[in-house]
GROMACS .gro file of C-alpha atoms in nm:
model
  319
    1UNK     CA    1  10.617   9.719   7.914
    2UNK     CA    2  10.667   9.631   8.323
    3UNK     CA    3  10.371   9.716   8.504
    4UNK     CA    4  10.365   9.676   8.911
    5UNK     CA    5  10.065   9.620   9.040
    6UNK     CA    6   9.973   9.673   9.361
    7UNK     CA    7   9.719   9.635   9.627
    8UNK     CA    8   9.745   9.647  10.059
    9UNK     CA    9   9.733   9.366  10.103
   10UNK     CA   10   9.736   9.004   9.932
   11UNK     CA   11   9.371   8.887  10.068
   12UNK     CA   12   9.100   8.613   9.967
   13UNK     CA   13   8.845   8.894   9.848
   14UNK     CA   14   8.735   9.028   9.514
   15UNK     CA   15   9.018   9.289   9.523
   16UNK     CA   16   9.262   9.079   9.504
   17UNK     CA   17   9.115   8.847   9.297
   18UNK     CA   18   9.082   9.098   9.041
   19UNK     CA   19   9.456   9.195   9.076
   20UNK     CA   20   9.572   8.863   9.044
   21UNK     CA   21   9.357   8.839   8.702
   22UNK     CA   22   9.468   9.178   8.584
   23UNK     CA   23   9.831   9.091   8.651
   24UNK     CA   24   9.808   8.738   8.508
   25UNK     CA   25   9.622   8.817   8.166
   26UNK     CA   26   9.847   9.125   8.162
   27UNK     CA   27  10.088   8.881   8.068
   28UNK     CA   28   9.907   8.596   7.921
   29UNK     CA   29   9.706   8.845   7.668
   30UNK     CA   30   9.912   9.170   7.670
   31UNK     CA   31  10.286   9.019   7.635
   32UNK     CA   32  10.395   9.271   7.908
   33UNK     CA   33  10.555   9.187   8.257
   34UNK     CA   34  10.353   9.162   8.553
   35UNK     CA   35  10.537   9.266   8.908
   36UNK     CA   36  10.338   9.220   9.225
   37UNK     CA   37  10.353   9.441   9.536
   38UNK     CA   38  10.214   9.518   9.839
   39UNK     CA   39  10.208   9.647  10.216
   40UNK     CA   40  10.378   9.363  10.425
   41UNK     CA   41  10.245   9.429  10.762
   42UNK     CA   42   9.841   9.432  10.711
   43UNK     CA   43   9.662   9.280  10.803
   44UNK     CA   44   9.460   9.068  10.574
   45UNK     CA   45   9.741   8.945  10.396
   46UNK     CA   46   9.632   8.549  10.385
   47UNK     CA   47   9.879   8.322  10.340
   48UNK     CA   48   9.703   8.106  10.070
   49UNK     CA   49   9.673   8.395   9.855
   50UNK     CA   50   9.997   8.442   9.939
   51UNK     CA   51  10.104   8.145   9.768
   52UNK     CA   52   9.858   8.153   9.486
   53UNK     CA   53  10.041   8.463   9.407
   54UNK     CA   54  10.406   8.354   9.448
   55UNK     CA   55  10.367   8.028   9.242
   56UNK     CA   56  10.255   8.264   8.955
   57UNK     CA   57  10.433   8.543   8.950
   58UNK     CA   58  10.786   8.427   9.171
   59UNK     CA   59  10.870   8.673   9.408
   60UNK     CA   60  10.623   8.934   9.582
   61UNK     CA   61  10.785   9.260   9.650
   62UNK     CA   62  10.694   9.347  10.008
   63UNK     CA   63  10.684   9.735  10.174
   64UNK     CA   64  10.664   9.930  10.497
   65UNK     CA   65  10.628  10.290  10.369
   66UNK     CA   66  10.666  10.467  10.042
   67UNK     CA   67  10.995  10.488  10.032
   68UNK     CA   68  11.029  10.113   9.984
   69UNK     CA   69  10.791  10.155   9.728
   70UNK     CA   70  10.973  10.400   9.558
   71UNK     CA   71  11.278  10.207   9.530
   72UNK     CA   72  11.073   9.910   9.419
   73UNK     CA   73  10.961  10.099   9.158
   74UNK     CA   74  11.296  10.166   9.006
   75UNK     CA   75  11.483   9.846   9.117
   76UNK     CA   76  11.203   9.673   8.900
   77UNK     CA   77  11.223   9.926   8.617
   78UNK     CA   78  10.858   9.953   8.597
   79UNK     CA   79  10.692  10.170   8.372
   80UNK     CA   80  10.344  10.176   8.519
   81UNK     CA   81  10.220  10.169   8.862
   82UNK     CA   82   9.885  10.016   8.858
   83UNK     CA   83   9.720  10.020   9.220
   84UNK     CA   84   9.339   9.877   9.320
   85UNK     CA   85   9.208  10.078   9.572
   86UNK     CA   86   8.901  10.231   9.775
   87UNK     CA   87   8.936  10.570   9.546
   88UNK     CA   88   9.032  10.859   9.813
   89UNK     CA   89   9.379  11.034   9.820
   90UNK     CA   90   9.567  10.801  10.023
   91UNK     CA   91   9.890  10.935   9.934
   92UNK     CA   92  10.008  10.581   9.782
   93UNK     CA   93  10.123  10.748   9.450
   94UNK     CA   94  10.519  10.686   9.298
   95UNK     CA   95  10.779  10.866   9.122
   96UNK     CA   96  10.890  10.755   8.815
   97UNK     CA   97  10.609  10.555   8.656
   98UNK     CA   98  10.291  10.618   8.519
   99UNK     CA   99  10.041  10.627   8.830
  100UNK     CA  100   9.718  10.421   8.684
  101UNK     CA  101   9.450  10.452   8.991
  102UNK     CA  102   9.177  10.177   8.997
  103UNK     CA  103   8.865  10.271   9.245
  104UNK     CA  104   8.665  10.017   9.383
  105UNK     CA  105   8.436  10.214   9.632
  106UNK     CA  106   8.233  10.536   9.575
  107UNK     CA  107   8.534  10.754   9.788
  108UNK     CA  108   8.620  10.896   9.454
  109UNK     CA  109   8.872  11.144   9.460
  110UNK     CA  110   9.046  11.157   9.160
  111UNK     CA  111   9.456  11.127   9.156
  112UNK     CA  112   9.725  11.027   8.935
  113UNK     CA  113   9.778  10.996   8.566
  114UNK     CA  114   9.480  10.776   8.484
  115UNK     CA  115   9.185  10.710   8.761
  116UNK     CA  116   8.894  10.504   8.667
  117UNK     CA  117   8.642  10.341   8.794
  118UNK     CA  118   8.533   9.969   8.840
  119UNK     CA  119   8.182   9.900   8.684
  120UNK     CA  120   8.008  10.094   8.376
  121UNK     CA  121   7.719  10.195   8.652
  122UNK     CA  122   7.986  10.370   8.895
  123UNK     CA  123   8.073  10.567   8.589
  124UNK     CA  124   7.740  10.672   8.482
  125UNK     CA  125   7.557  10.660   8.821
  126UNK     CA  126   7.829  10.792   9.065
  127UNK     CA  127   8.048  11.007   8.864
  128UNK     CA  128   7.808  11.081   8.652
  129UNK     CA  129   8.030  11.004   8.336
  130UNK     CA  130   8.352  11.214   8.451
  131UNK     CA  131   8.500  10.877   8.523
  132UNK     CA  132   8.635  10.553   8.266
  133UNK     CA  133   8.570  10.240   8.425
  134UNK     CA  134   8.782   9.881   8.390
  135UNK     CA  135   8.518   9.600   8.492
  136UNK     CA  136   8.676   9.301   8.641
  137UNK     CA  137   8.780   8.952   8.504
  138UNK     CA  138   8.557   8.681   8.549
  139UNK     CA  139   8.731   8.323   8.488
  140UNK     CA  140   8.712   8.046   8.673
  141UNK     CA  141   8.781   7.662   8.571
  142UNK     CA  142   8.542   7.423   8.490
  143UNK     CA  143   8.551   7.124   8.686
  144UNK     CA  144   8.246   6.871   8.773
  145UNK     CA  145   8.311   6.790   9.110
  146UNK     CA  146   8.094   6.881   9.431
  147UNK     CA  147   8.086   6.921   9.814
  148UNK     CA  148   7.755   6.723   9.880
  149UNK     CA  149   7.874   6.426   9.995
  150UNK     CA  150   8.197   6.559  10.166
  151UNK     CA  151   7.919   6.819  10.398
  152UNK     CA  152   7.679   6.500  10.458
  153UNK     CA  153   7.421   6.677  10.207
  154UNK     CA  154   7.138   6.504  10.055
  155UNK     CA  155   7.142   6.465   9.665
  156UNK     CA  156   6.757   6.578   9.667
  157UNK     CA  157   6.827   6.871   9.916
  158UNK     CA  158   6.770   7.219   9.811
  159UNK     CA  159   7.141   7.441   9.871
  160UNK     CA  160   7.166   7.822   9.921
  161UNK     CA  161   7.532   7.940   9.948
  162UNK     CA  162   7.767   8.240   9.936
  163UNK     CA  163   8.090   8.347   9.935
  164UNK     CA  164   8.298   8.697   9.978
  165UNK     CA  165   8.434   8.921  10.231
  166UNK     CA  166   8.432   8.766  10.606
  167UNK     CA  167   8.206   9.042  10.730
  168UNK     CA  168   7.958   9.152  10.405
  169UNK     CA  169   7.668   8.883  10.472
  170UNK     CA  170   7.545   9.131  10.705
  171UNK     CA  171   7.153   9.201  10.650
  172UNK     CA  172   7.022   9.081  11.001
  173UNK     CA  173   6.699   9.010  10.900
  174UNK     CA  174   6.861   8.754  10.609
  175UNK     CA  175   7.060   8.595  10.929
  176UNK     CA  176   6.712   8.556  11.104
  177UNK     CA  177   6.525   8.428  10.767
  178UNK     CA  178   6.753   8.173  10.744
  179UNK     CA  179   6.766   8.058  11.082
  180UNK     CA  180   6.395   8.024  11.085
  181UNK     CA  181   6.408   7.808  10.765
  182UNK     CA  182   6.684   7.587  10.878
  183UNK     CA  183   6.446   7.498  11.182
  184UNK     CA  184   6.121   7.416  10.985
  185UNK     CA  185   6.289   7.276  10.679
  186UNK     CA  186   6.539   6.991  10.685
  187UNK     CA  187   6.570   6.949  10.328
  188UNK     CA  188   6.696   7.334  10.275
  189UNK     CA  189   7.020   7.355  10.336
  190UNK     CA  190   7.282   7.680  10.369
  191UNK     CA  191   7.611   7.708  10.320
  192UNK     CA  192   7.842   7.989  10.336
  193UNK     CA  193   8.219   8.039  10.243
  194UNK     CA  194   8.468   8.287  10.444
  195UNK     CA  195   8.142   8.408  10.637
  196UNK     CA  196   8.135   8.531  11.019
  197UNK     CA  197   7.976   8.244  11.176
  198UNK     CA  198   7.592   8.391  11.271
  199UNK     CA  199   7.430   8.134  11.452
  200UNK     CA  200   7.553   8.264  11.844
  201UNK     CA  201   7.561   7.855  11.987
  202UNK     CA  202   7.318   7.705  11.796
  203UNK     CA  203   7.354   7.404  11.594
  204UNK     CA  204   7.206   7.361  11.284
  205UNK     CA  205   7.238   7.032  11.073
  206UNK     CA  206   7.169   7.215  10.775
  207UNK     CA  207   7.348   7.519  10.805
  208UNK     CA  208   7.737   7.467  10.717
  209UNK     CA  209   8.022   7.743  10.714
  210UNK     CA  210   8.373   7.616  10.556
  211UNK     CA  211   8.670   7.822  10.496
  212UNK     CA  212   8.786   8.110  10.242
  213UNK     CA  213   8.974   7.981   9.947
  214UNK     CA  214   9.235   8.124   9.729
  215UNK     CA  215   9.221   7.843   9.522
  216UNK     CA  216   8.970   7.885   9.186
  217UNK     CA  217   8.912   7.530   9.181
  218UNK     CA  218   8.781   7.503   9.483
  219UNK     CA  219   8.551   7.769   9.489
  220UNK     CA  220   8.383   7.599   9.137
  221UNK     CA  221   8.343   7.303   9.364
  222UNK     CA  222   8.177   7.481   9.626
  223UNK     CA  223   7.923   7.687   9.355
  224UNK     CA  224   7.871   7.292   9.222
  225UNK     CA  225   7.708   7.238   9.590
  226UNK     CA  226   7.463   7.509   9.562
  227UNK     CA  227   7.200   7.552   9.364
  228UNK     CA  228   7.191   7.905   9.443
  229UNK     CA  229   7.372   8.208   9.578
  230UNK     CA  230   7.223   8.381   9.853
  231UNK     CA  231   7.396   8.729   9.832
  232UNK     CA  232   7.345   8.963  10.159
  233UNK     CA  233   7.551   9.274  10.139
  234UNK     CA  234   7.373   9.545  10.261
  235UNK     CA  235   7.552   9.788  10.082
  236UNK     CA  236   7.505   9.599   9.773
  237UNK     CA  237   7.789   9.595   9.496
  238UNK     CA  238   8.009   9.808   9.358
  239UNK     CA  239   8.079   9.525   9.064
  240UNK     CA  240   8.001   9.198   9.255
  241UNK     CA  241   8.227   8.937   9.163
  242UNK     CA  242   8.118   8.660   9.402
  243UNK     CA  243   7.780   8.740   9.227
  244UNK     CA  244   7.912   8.702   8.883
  245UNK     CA  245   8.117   8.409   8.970
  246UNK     CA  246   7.799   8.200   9.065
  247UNK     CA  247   7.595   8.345   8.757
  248UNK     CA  248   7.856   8.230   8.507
  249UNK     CA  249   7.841   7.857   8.616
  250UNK     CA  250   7.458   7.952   8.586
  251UNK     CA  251   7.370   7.967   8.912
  252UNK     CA  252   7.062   8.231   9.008
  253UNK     CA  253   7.137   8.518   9.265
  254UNK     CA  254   6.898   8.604   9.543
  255UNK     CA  255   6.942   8.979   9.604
  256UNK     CA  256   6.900   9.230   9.822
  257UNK     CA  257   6.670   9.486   9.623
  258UNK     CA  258   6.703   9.796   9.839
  259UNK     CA  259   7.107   9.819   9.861
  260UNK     CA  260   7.206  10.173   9.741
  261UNK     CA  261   7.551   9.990   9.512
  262UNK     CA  262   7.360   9.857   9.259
  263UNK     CA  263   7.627   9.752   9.011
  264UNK     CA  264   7.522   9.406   9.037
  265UNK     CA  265   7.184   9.462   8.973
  266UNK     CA  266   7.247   9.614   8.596
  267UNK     CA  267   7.473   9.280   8.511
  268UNK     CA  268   7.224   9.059   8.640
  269UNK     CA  269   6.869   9.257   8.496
  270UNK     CA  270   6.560   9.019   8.521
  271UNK     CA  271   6.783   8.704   8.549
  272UNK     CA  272   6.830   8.791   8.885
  273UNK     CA  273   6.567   8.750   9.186
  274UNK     CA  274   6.526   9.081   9.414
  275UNK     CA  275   6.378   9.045   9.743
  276UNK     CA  276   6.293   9.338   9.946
  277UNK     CA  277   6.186   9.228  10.307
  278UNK     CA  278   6.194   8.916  10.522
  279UNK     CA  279   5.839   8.784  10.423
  280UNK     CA  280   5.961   8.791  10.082
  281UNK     CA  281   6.288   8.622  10.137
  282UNK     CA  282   6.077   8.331  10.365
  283UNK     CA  283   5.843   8.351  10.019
  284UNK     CA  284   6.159   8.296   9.767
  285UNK     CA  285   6.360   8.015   9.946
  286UNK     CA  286   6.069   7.787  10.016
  287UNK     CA  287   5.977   7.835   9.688
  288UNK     CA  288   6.254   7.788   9.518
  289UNK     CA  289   6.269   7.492   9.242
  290UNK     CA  290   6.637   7.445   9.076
  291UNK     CA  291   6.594   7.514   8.678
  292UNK     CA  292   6.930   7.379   8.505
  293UNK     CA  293   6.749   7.444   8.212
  294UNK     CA  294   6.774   7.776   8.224
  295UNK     CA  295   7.033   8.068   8.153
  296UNK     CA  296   7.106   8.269   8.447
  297UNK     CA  297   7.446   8.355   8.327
  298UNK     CA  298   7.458   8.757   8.301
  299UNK     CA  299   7.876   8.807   8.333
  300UNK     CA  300   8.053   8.581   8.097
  301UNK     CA  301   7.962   8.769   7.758
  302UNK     CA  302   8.097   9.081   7.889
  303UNK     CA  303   8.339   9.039   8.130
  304UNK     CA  304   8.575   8.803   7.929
  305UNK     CA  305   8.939   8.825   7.989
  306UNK     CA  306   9.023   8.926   7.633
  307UNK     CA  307   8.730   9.207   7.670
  308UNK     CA  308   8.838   9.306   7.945
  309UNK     CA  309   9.235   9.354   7.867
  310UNK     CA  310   9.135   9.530   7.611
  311UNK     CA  311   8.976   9.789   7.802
  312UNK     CA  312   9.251   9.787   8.049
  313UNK     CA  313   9.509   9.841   7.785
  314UNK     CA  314   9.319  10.132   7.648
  315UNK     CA  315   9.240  10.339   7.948
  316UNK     CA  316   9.541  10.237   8.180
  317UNK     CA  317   9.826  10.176   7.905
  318UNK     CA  318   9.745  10.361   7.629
  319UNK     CA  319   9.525  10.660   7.780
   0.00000   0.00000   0.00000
C-alpha cells in the first residue's frame, strides 16, 4: 500500500506535525509506504521542517497546480491520497487514488471517498455524529535537559510558556495580564515559542520569546523550562496538540474557558485549569505552586501512536 500524503505547505504547526506522524508511523506501524507532497510556492513552507521531512522520508514531491499533482500521483503509483486540511471544497482532490480527506477546522464540507474529522468532540459536537474522526499522534522524546540556564532563568523561578502557531496567542487581555505580572513579579517568568512578539518596545527581563522548532527534541527541552503552559487561543482548539504535548510530559494547562473549540477541554477534564477573565488569570499565575507530584497527563493513554494507526487504518484504509 503507497499512500501520499499531503498538506500546503511543510510548516512548524500542529498540521504538519500531525502529517509528519501519520506518514512516519504509517510506515513504522502499518508496513505501507509513506510519499510526501505539497504546494511549493506557499508560503509557510519553513525550511527546518523542510529538512525534518526530507531526512525521513528522502525526497519531497513539490507542486504548482493540480496537474502536477495528478501526475505525482501516478508517477508514485500511489494508491491513496491522504490530504490534512481546513475541511471546505478546495478543489485539491486526484484521479486515480483513493481521496482520504482529513478536516482540521469546523469548514466542514464533506468531499472525497473518506472525510473525517480530527477530534471525537468535532464529531459529536460539530457534525453532530455524521462525521468519523482520526485524533492526532502525540510522541515526543524523552530527554532531561532544560533551557534555564541557557535564558539566564533562576532555578527557584516560577515559568509559564507556550508554543504553536505564530499568530494564535491572541487573547489581548492574556497579553496585558502578563505584562502586568512581569512588572510586579521578578521571580515569574514567561516564555513563549514561535509567538508574535507582544510587548510593542518594552523590555522585560522576565519575559523571553525564542524561535519555532521543527525539531521534537527541542521542543521537550523547552516544555522542561516551564512549569506550565499558558495556552491563549481565542478560538480555542479544534484537538490542541501544543496542549497535549505539554500535558504528556505532565505539565498543567492554563486555559481559556470561554473559547467556542473546545476539543481541548474534553482531553484535559478537571486536570486542566480554566480561567475566564483577567482577574482570574492575575488570581491563577500568582498563585500558582509547581506540583511534580501530580498527574496532569490527559493525552498519552489515548492518543498513542499504535491507537491511533489503528484508527487511521480503519477509517482511511480500510473504510
Amino acid at each position: 500500500m503507497r499512500i501520499l500524503f499531503h498538506s500546503n505547505a511543510i510548516s512548524v504547526r500542529g498540521t504538519e506535525v500531525a502529517l509528519f506522524d501519520y506518514a512516519h508511523f504509517n510506515e513504522e506501524i502499518l508496513g505501507n509506504k509513506s510519499i510526501i507532497a505539497a504546494n511549493r510556492n506557499n508560503q509557510n513552507n519553513h525550511p527546518e521542517a523542510v529538512k525534518k521531512f526530507e531526512k525521513r522520508f528522502g525526497n519531497i514531491f513539490w507542486y504548482n497546480d493540480l496537474k502536477e499533482l495528478n501526475k505525482i500521483i501516478s508517477e508514485t503509483k500511489s494508491d491513496i491520497f491522504y490530504a490534512i486540511k481546513h475541511g471546505n471544497r478546495d478543489g485539491i482532490l486526484v484521479d486515480g487514488a483513493k481521496n482520504c480527506i482529513h478536516c482540521v477546522f469546523r469548514e466542514i464540507e464533506p468531499h472525497g471517498d473518506v472525510y473525517a474529522v480530527i477530534s471525537e468532540w468535532m464529531s459529536k459536537v460539530v457534525t453532530g455524529g455524521k462525521c468519523d474522526y482520526v485524533p492526532h499522534i502525540l510522541n515526543l522524546p524523552d530527554v532531561k535537559l532544560h533551557f534555564r540556564e541557557y535564558l539566564k532563568i533562576p532555578t527557584d523561578a516560577v515559568v509559564f510558556g507556550r508554543y504553536g502557531g505564530t499568530d494564535t496567542f491572541d487573547i489581548d487581555f492574556v497579553k496585558e495580564t502578563v505584562k502586568t505580572i512581569a512588572r510586579e513579579r521578578k521571580n515569574i517568568y514567561f516564555i513563549f515559542m514561535n509567538t508574535e512578539n507582544f510587548l510593542d518596545g518594552e523590555y522585560f527581563e522576565n519575559i523571553k520569546f525564542v524561535a519555532g522548532t521543527a525539531d521534537d527534541k527541542v521542543k521537550v527541552v523547552f516544555i522542561n523550562t516551564c512549569d506550565a503552559m499558558l495556552h491563549a487561543r481565542l478560538r480555542g482548539e479544534t484537538f490542541g496538540i501544543a496542549v497535549g504535548e505539554f500535558s504528556i510530559k505532565n505539565k498543567p494547562v492554563i486555559t481559556f474557558a470561554r473559547s467556542p473549540e473546545q476539543a481541548h477541554f474534553w482531553h484535559l477534564k478537571e486536570k486542566g485549569i480554566y480561567y475566564f477573565d483577567d482577574e482570574q488569570l492575575f488570581n491563577i499565575l500568582l498563585s500558582f505552586k509547581p506540583n511534580n507530584k501530580y498527574n496532569y497527563d490527559a493525552f498519552s493513554q489515548d492518543f498513542s501512536p499504535e491507537k491511533v494507526m489503528q484508527r487511521f487504518k480503519d477509517v482511511f484504509i480500510d473504510g
